[in-house]
Tab-separated table of C-alpha atoms in Angstrom:
chain	number	residue	atom	x	y	z
A	18	MET	CA	1.522	-29.725	0.029
A	19	GLY	CA	-0.324	-26.637	-1.115
A	20	SER	CA	-1.034	-24.842	-4.372
A	21	VAL	CA	-1.453	-21.334	-5.791
A	22	ARG	CA	-4.925	-20.193	-6.732
A	23	GLU	CA	-6.149	-16.992	-8.343
A	24	ILE	CA	-8.869	-15.307	-6.293
A	25	ARG	CA	-11.107	-12.466	-7.430
A	26	ASP	CA	-14.291	-12.846	-5.411
A	27	LYS	CA	-14.548	-10.409	-2.499
A	28	ASN	CA	-15.572	-13.185	-0.105
A	29	GLU	CA	-12.494	-15.216	-1.055
A	30	LEU	CA	-10.324	-12.145	-0.521
A	31	ALA	CA	-11.864	-11.697	2.922
A	32	ARG	CA	-11.186	-15.335	3.852
A	33	ALA	CA	-7.549	-15.103	2.753
A	34	LEU	CA	-7.133	-11.857	4.686
A	35	GLY	CA	-8.644	-13.428	7.796
A	36	ASP	CA	-6.502	-16.559	7.527
A	37	LEU	CA	-3.280	-14.585	7.273
A	38	ARG	CA	-4.071	-12.040	9.944
A	39	ALA	CA	-4.716	-14.906	12.342
A	40	ALA	CA	-1.615	-16.823	11.257
A	41	VAL	CA	1.051	-14.108	11.170
A	42	TYR	CA	-0.091	-10.926	12.925
A	43	GLN	CA	-1.679	-11.987	16.185
A	44	GLY	CA	0.510	-11.197	19.186
A	45	LEU	CA	2.872	-8.814	17.389
A	46	PRO	CA	3.522	-5.902	19.796
A	47	GLY	CA	3.098	-3.119	17.246
A	48	TRP	CA	0.065	-4.557	15.449
A	49	HIS	CA	-3.308	-2.812	15.603
A	50	GLU	CA	-5.820	-4.606	13.398
A	51	PRO	CA	-7.525	-2.218	10.945
A	52	PRO	CA	-11.103	-2.871	9.808
A	53	GLU	CA	-11.229	-5.323	6.909
A	54	PHE	CA	-13.365	-3.039	4.748
A	55	LEU	CA	-10.521	-0.512	4.461
A	56	GLU	CA	-8.693	-3.063	2.324
A	57	LEU	CA	-11.525	-5.023	0.745
A	58	ASP	CA	-13.318	-1.935	-0.591
A	59	ARG	CA	-10.206	-1.121	-2.615
A	60	PHE	CA	-10.967	-4.157	-4.797
A	61	ASP	CA	-14.322	-2.753	-5.905
A	62	LEU	CA	-13.661	-2.454	-9.643
A	63	LYS	CA	-16.665	-0.166	-10.194
A	64	HIS	CA	-15.971	2.403	-7.491
A	65	GLU	CA	-12.229	2.355	-6.748
A	66	PRO	CA	-10.533	5.014	-8.965
A	67	PHE	CA	-7.263	3.083	-9.104
A	68	TRP	CA	-8.792	0.358	-11.283
A	69	GLU	CA	-9.877	2.843	-13.960
A	70	ASN	CA	-6.297	2.824	-15.263
A	71	HIS	CA	-4.923	-0.433	-13.849
A	72	GLU	CA	-5.601	-4.156	-13.997
A	73	GLY	CA	-4.627	-6.661	-11.376
A	74	VAL	CA	-5.039	-10.090	-9.853
A	75	THR	CA	-4.629	-11.657	-6.414
A	76	PHE	CA	-2.962	-15.012	-5.823
A	77	ALA	CA	-3.227	-17.105	-2.660
A	78	PHE	CA	-1.259	-20.170	-1.648
A	79	GLU	CA	-3.617	-22.566	0.115
A	80	GLU	CA	-2.839	-25.519	2.330
A	81	ASN	CA	-5.579	-27.663	3.876
A	82	GLY	CA	-8.210	-25.124	2.893
A	83	ARG	CA	-6.443	-22.114	4.457
A	84	ALA	CA	-4.381	-19.358	2.860
A	85	THR	CA	-0.760	-19.304	4.002
A	86	ALA	CA	0.421	-16.607	1.567
A	87	ARG	CA	-1.122	-14.053	-0.754
A	88	VAL	CA	-0.107	-11.196	-3.040
A	89	THR	CA	-1.751	-8.820	-5.508
A	90	ALA	CA	-0.041	-8.014	-8.825
A	91	PHE	CA	-1.064	-4.986	-10.892
A	92	CYS	CA	0.038	-2.835	-13.803
A	93	ALA	CA	-1.168	0.053	-15.934
A	94	LYS	CA	-3.744	-0.825	-18.587
A	95	ALA	CA	-1.888	1.398	-21.050
A	96	GLY	CA	1.119	-0.877	-20.804
A	97	SER	CA	4.376	-0.438	-18.938
A	98	GLU	CA	7.658	-2.248	-18.455
A	99	LEU	CA	7.174	-1.831	-14.708
A	100	GLY	CA	4.742	-4.081	-12.858
A	101	ARG	CA	4.040	-3.848	-9.156
A	102	PHE	CA	2.923	-6.096	-6.333
A	103	GLY	CA	1.430	-5.401	-2.951
A	104	LEU	CA	-0.706	-6.708	-0.119
A	105	PHE	CA	1.880	-9.421	0.440
A	106	ASP	CA	1.419	-11.671	3.457
A	107	SER	CA	2.914	-15.055	4.268
A	108	VAL	CA	3.647	-17.439	7.072
A	109	ASP	CA	7.347	-17.827	7.868
A	110	ASP	CA	7.964	-20.397	5.140
A	111	PRO	CA	9.758	-19.691	1.832
A	112	GLU	CA	7.625	-22.086	-0.238
A	113	PRO	CA	4.232	-20.309	-0.160
A	114	ALA	CA	5.857	-16.865	-0.404
A	115	ARG	CA	7.966	-17.869	-3.398
A	116	ALA	CA	4.947	-19.498	-5.061
A	117	VAL	CA	2.657	-16.447	-4.942
A	118	LEU	CA	5.446	-14.018	-5.881
A	119	GLY	CA	6.375	-16.249	-8.792
A	120	ALA	CA	2.760	-16.304	-9.959
A	121	ALA	CA	2.639	-12.512	-9.704
A	122	ALA	CA	5.839	-12.137	-11.721
A	123	ALA	CA	4.568	-14.506	-14.436
A	124	TRP	CA	1.245	-12.647	-14.674
A	125	LEU	CA	3.039	-9.305	-15.070
A	126	ALA	CA	5.509	-10.714	-17.611
A	127	ALA	CA	2.597	-11.962	-19.729
A	128	ARG	CA	1.451	-8.316	-19.927
A	129	GLY	CA	4.770	-6.994	-21.113
A	130	CYS	CA	6.292	-6.007	-17.780
A	131	ARG	CA	10.033	-6.564	-17.491
A	132	ARG	CA	10.435	-5.542	-13.834
A	133	MET	CA	8.384	-6.156	-10.699
A	134	GLU	CA	8.525	-3.741	-7.793
A	135	GLY	CA	6.820	-3.596	-4.418
A	136	PRO	CA	5.191	-3.869	-2.002
A	137	TYR	CA	2.706	-1.070	-2.790
A	138	PHE	CA	-0.835	-0.477	-1.569
A	139	PHE	CA	-1.440	0.573	-4.351
A	140	SER	CA	0.686	3.647	-5.143
A	141	MET	CA	3.247	6.069	-3.732
A	142	HIS	CA	0.347	7.973	-2.149
A	143	GLU	CA	-0.269	5.111	0.268
A	144	GLU	CA	1.711	2.420	2.097
A	145	VAL	CA	4.963	1.638	0.310
A	146	GLY	CA	7.735	-0.781	1.134
A	147	LEU	CA	8.402	-3.160	3.971
A	148	LEU	CA	8.980	-2.533	7.661
A	149	THR	CA	12.494	-3.714	8.576
A	150	ASP	CA	12.918	-2.147	12.021
A	151	GLY	CA	10.728	-0.855	14.841
A	152	PHE	CA	8.364	-3.814	15.132
A	153	ASP	CA	7.532	-2.994	18.769
A	154	THR	CA	5.675	0.219	17.923
A	155	PRO	CA	2.667	0.946	15.688
A	156	SER	CA	3.510	2.158	12.201
A	157	SER	CA	3.436	5.843	11.340
A	158	ILE	CA	0.663	7.160	9.107
A	159	TYR	CA	0.824	5.647	5.605
A	160	MET	CA	3.785	3.487	6.603
A	161	PRO	CA	3.528	-0.323	6.495
A	162	TYR	CA	3.506	-2.747	9.391
A	163	ASN	CA	4.446	-6.389	8.853
A	164	PRO	CA	6.081	-9.281	10.717
A	165	PRO	CA	9.912	-9.335	10.927
A	166	HIS	CA	10.293	-12.372	8.649
A	167	TYR	CA	8.918	-10.711	5.488
A	168	GLY	CA	12.232	-9.225	4.363
A	169	ALA	CA	13.938	-12.612	4.325
A	170	LEU	CA	11.024	-14.164	2.414
A	171	LEU	CA	11.200	-11.540	-0.338
A	172	GLU	CA	14.953	-11.922	-0.664
A	173	HIS	CA	14.626	-15.720	-0.753
A	174	ALA	CA	12.155	-15.291	-3.635
A	175	GLY	CA	14.786	-13.351	-5.598
A	176	LEU	CA	13.873	-9.742	-4.829
A	177	SER	CA	16.431	-7.154	-3.705
A	178	VAL	CA	16.260	-3.765	-1.988
A	179	SER	CA	15.571	-0.844	-4.335
A	180	ARG	CA	15.014	2.065	-1.942
A	181	SER	CA	15.069	2.642	1.819
A	182	PHE	CA	12.530	4.803	3.671
A	183	ARG	CA	12.574	6.341	7.129
A	184	ALA	CA	9.728	7.559	9.316
A	185	PHE	CA	10.246	10.525	11.628
A	186	ARG	CA	8.352	11.159	14.838
A	187	TYR	CA	6.619	14.549	14.966
A	188	ASP	CA	5.419	15.716	18.384
A	189	LEU	CA	2.237	17.705	17.767
A	190	ASP	CA	2.198	19.001	21.342
A	191	THR	CA	5.467	20.878	20.889
A	192	CYS	CA	6.108	21.209	17.145
A	193	TYR	CA	2.813	22.340	15.604
A	194	ASP	CA	2.801	25.863	17.036
A	195	ALA	CA	6.453	26.352	16.048
A	196	ALA	CA	5.766	25.219	12.470
A	197	VAL	CA	2.760	27.520	12.116
A	198	ALA	CA	4.658	30.437	13.628
A	199	GLY	CA	7.502	29.872	11.200
A	200	GLY	CA	5.104	30.027	8.286
A	201	ARG	CA	3.530	33.238	9.531
A	202	ASP	CA	6.938	34.897	9.735
A	203	ARG	CA	7.616	34.369	6.027
A	204	PRO	CA	6.744	37.362	3.796
A	205	GLY	CA	3.700	36.800	1.607
A	206	VAL	CA	2.661	33.584	3.392
A	207	THR	CA	-0.734	33.184	5.074
A	208	VAL	CA	-1.515	30.238	7.350
A	209	ARG	CA	-5.209	29.408	7.722
A	210	GLY	CA	-7.558	26.493	8.143
A	211	PHE	CA	-9.386	24.537	5.446
A	212	ASP	CA	-12.620	26.351	4.518
A	213	LEU	CA	-15.378	23.718	4.477
A	214	ALA	CA	-17.784	26.208	2.935
A	215	ARG	CA	-15.558	26.147	-0.174
A	216	GLU	CA	-14.702	22.454	-0.107
A	217	LYS	CA	-14.458	21.962	-3.899
A	218	GLU	CA	-12.199	24.967	-4.493
A	219	GLU	CA	-10.078	24.213	-1.436
A	220	SER	CA	-9.648	20.576	-2.474
A	221	GLU	CA	-8.515	21.600	-5.957
A	222	SER	CA	-5.904	23.938	-4.467
A	223	LEU	CA	-4.628	21.248	-2.086
A	224	LEU	CA	-4.357	18.749	-4.945
A	225	GLU	CA	-2.368	21.231	-7.043
A	226	VAL	CA	0.046	21.920	-4.187
A	227	TYR	CA	0.402	18.225	-3.339
A	228	ASN	CA	1.178	17.191	-6.912
A	229	SER	CA	3.646	20.052	-7.357
A	230	ALA	CA	5.436	19.330	-4.079
A	231	PHE	CA	6.023	15.641	-4.853
A	232	ALA	CA	6.443	15.865	-8.650
A	233	ASP	CA	10.171	15.025	-8.682
A	234	ASN	CA	10.034	12.221	-6.113
A	235	TRP	CA	10.966	8.680	-7.102
A	236	GLY	CA	7.980	6.649	-8.298
A	237	PHE	CA	5.517	9.526	-8.035
A	238	ALA	CA	2.438	9.742	-10.272
A	239	PRO	CA	0.092	12.748	-9.867
A	240	LEU	CA	-3.134	12.252	-7.964
A	241	THR	CA	-6.290	12.782	-9.984
A	242	PRO	CA	-9.349	14.592	-8.581
A	243	ARG	CA	-11.103	11.206	-8.173
A	244	GLN	CA	-8.194	9.792	-6.191
A	245	GLY	CA	-7.728	12.933	-4.123
């Protein structure tokens, strides 16, 4: 028998991450283990821009001193009917998965959220959703990678599919020159590199274009200069 526990300490987060990577990811053909700090640094409440406007909590299900499931729930500090979850991991067992997802849903409901959506890490600008096919190959950039059993665990916990995403393979060896050439052929369009000597101005322009290009996409919230 195990139990759900709220964890906030960075060392506890690291232990839960290590337990679950060892339990569910080792040996998967498409898995390439990223450095732990890429995830753990995102929980730095003083330096991570995301937490300026959001609050959140991480739950772990522990059995015999080891985490067998975990999830992070979060929502906007300003209040919203939509709560989100992410960083979900679990062994192939419905009990620990259902327990942490239930704790996440209860925490969000206590803050006025009427719906829970995920997985996110932590927004539409990053990894969104769940891998459901293509487990033999590494994930595309900003696309998730997870074991095949996660979809069934989420459905067993009462969640249902909201949106489907697809990743497309882009061959830089053959497609880049064609894309650049196509841009050069358009009247009034100039294709050039990023000018590092004008990094601030260039970054502001890129942020403006990015936010404009994705403004009407489902779930999109504009990036701020701190996040960009």
